[in-house]
Tab-separated table of C-alpha atoms in Angstrom:
chain	number	residue	atom	x	y	z
A	1	MET	CA	86.532	200.106	185.416
A	2	ASN	CA	86.306	197.923	182.299
A	3	LYS	CA	82.530	197.744	182.567
A	4	LEU	CA	82.344	201.550	182.874
A	5	LEU	CA	84.501	202.000	179.775
A	6	ALA	CA	82.338	199.554	177.812
A	7	LYS	CA	79.202	201.417	178.934
A	8	LEU	CA	80.720	204.743	177.892
A	9	ALA	CA	81.542	203.335	174.449
A	10	ILE	CA	77.937	202.175	174.077
A	11	ILE	CA	76.539	205.523	175.283
A	12	TYR	CA	78.709	207.461	172.857
A	13	MET	CA	77.727	205.121	170.019
A	14	ALA	CA	74.071	205.886	170.770
A	15	LEU	CA	74.816	209.622	170.915
A	16	ALA	CA	76.701	209.419	167.610
A	17	LEU	CA	73.802	207.680	165.900
A	18	THR	CA	71.336	210.150	167.413
A	19	GLY	CA	73.484	213.069	166.257
A	20	GLY	CA	73.599	211.743	162.700
A	21	PHE	CA	69.848	211.167	162.697
A	22	PHE	CA	69.182	214.653	164.086
A	23	TYR	CA	71.415	216.248	161.437
A	24	ARG	CA	69.715	214.411	158.588
A	25	GLU	CA	66.154	214.980	159.747
A	26	TYR	CA	66.591	218.571	160.957
A	27	THR	CA	68.265	219.769	157.780
A	28	LYS	CA	65.690	217.928	155.674
A	29	TYR	CA	62.826	219.516	157.647
A	30	ALA	CA	64.406	222.973	157.341
A	31	GLU	CA	65.168	222.362	153.631
A	32	PHE	CA	68.746	223.378	154.373
A	33	LYS	CA	71.399	222.910	151.715
A	34	GLY	CA	74.951	223.677	152.696
A	35	PHE	CA	77.480	223.036	155.429
A	36	THR	CA	76.544	222.991	159.079
A	37	THR	CA	78.477	221.767	162.091
A	38	LEU	CA	75.588	219.376	162.678
A	39	SER	CA	77.039	217.277	159.851
A	40	ILE	CA	80.065	216.324	161.963
A	41	LEU	CA	78.295	215.530	165.254
A	42	HIS	CA	78.212	211.805	164.600
A	43	THR	CA	81.882	211.709	163.616
A	44	HIS	CA	82.963	213.515	166.766
A	45	TYR	CA	80.974	211.207	169.031
A	46	PHE	CA	82.101	208.072	167.173
A	47	VAL	CA	85.809	208.942	167.227
A	48	LEU	CA	86.185	210.954	170.444
A	49	GLY	CA	83.542	208.907	172.249
A	50	MET	CA	83.011	205.330	171.158
A	51	PHE	CA	86.385	204.555	169.552
A	52	PHE	CA	88.313	206.441	172.237
A	53	PHE	CA	86.684	204.450	175.026
A	54	LEU	CA	87.129	201.156	173.207
A	55	ILE	CA	90.849	201.938	172.986
A	56	MET	CA	90.873	202.973	176.657
A	57	LEU	CA	89.189	199.649	177.507
A	58	ALA	CA	92.018	197.713	175.873
A	59	LEU	CA	94.696	199.860	177.518
A	60	GLU	CA	93.034	199.776	180.946
A	61	ASP	CA	92.764	196.004	180.810
A	62	ARG	CA	96.512	195.801	180.357
A	63	PHE	CA	97.904	198.738	182.371
A	64	HIS	CA	95.276	199.587	185.048
A	65	PHE	CA	95.894	203.325	184.883
A	66	LEU	CA	92.413	204.866	185.081
A	67	GLY	CA	91.975	203.842	188.703
A	68	SER	CA	94.728	206.245	189.716
A	69	LYS	CA	93.715	209.696	190.942
A	70	LEU	CA	95.142	211.307	187.810
A	71	GLY	CA	93.444	208.827	185.496
A	72	HIS	CA	90.108	209.152	187.290
A	73	ILE	CA	90.153	212.961	187.158
A	74	GLY	CA	91.216	212.834	183.506
A	75	LEU	CA	88.319	210.531	182.659
A	76	ILE	CA	85.789	212.862	184.310
A	77	VAL	CA	87.259	215.984	182.703
A	78	TYR	CA	87.379	214.320	179.273
A	79	ASN	CA	83.734	213.242	179.455
A	80	ILE	CA	82.469	216.623	180.639
A	81	PHE	CA	84.306	218.639	178.029
A	82	LEU	CA	83.617	216.269	175.153
A	83	ASN	CA	79.946	216.945	175.777
A	84	VAL	CA	80.468	220.705	176.215
A	85	THR	CA	82.201	220.741	172.837
A	86	VAL	CA	79.460	218.761	171.098
A	87	ILE	CA	76.663	220.794	172.716
A	88	MET	CA	78.239	223.963	171.348
A	89	MET	CA	78.475	222.299	167.920
A	90	ILE	CA	74.741	221.619	168.147
A	91	VAL	CA	74.015	225.228	169.135
A	92	ARG	CA	76.195	226.534	166.290
A	93	GLY	CA	74.614	224.110	163.827
A	94	ILE	CA	71.043	225.054	164.756
A	95	VAL	CA	71.919	228.719	164.252
A	96	GLN	CA	73.484	227.902	160.868
A	97	VAL	CA	70.484	225.892	159.694
A	98	GLY	CA	68.111	228.598	160.939
A	99	GLY	CA	69.952	231.152	158.827
A	100	SER	CA	70.124	233.623	161.698
A	101	GLU	CA	72.886	236.174	161.781
A	102	LEU	CA	74.022	236.429	165.384
A	103	ALA	CA	75.197	239.616	167.019
A	104	LYS	CA	78.867	239.724	168.016
A	105	GLY	CA	78.185	238.901	171.670
A	106	PRO	CA	76.215	235.676	171.237
A	107	ASN	CA	78.480	234.591	168.376
A	108	ALA	CA	81.555	235.138	170.543
A	109	ALA	CA	79.887	233.311	173.444
A	110	ILE	CA	79.282	230.217	171.314
A	111	SER	CA	82.849	230.295	170.015
A	112	GLY	CA	84.233	230.886	173.500
A	113	MET	CA	82.326	227.996	175.036
A	114	ALA	CA	83.401	225.727	172.173
A	115	GLY	CA	86.988	226.834	172.752
A	116	LEU	CA	86.716	226.072	176.464
A	117	GLY	CA	85.281	222.675	175.526
A	118	HIS	CA	88.319	221.950	173.377
A	119	ILE	CA	90.716	223.162	176.074
A	120	GLY	CA	89.015	220.983	178.691
A	121	LEU	CA	88.997	218.022	176.317
A	122	THR	CA	92.724	218.470	175.792
A	123	ALA	CA	93.338	218.751	179.550
A	124	GLY	CA	91.424	215.521	180.172
A	125	LEU	CA	93.346	213.755	177.427
A	126	VAL	CA	96.674	214.958	178.840
A	127	LEU	CA	95.741	213.720	182.333
A	128	ILE	CA	94.718	210.324	180.943
A	129	LEU	CA	97.922	209.992	178.933
A	130	VAL	CA	100.111	211.030	181.876
A	131	ALA	CA	98.365	208.383	184.010
A	132	LEU	CA	98.995	205.828	181.257
A	133	TYR	CA	102.645	206.858	181.010
A	134	GLN	CA	103.077	206.511	184.784
A	135	ALA	CA	101.447	203.073	184.767
A	136	VAL	CA	103.654	201.891	181.913
A	137	GLY	CA	106.733	203.242	183.712
A	138	ALA	CA	105.701	201.513	186.944
A	139	GLY	CA	105.465	198.172	185.159
A	140	GLN	CA	101.760	197.721	185.743
A	141	ASP	CA	101.498	195.633	182.595
A	142	ARG	CA	99.640	192.377	183.245
A	143	GLY	CA	101.399	190.714	180.337
A	144	VAL	CA	104.934	191.169	181.695
A	145	LYS	CA	106.176	188.800	184.388
A	146	GLN	CA	108.513	190.322	186.929
A	147	ALA	CA	111.702	188.356	187.639
């Protein structure tokens, strides 16, 4: 599990750097001046991706909670919906840079999918934290010796 978490941190670091590069180059090419959600892609992937999984690596090493059914499902859900959220940020950002005014339907669809991404991300996080809480309560801490 530790190797998987380290790989995920590395993957999300690469995605964060790619997102920052895409934002800079795409807006420069389009001669776009102003705010776009593309400007926060790298931050989302660094914090919710790389840093999150580095923290999970440290916690997993001590409490062994992601191997549980709840932890495993939470990890999958979190990964899926983090990417759904960021993909919708990319879609929204490309529309913003392009200067297109979307009709109500497509605009609502982008917002709805982004909302579902956030809801799923929250659900994954809750599952992971419940698994952590259960592991801590069960005394699965490697650093504590049982009497």
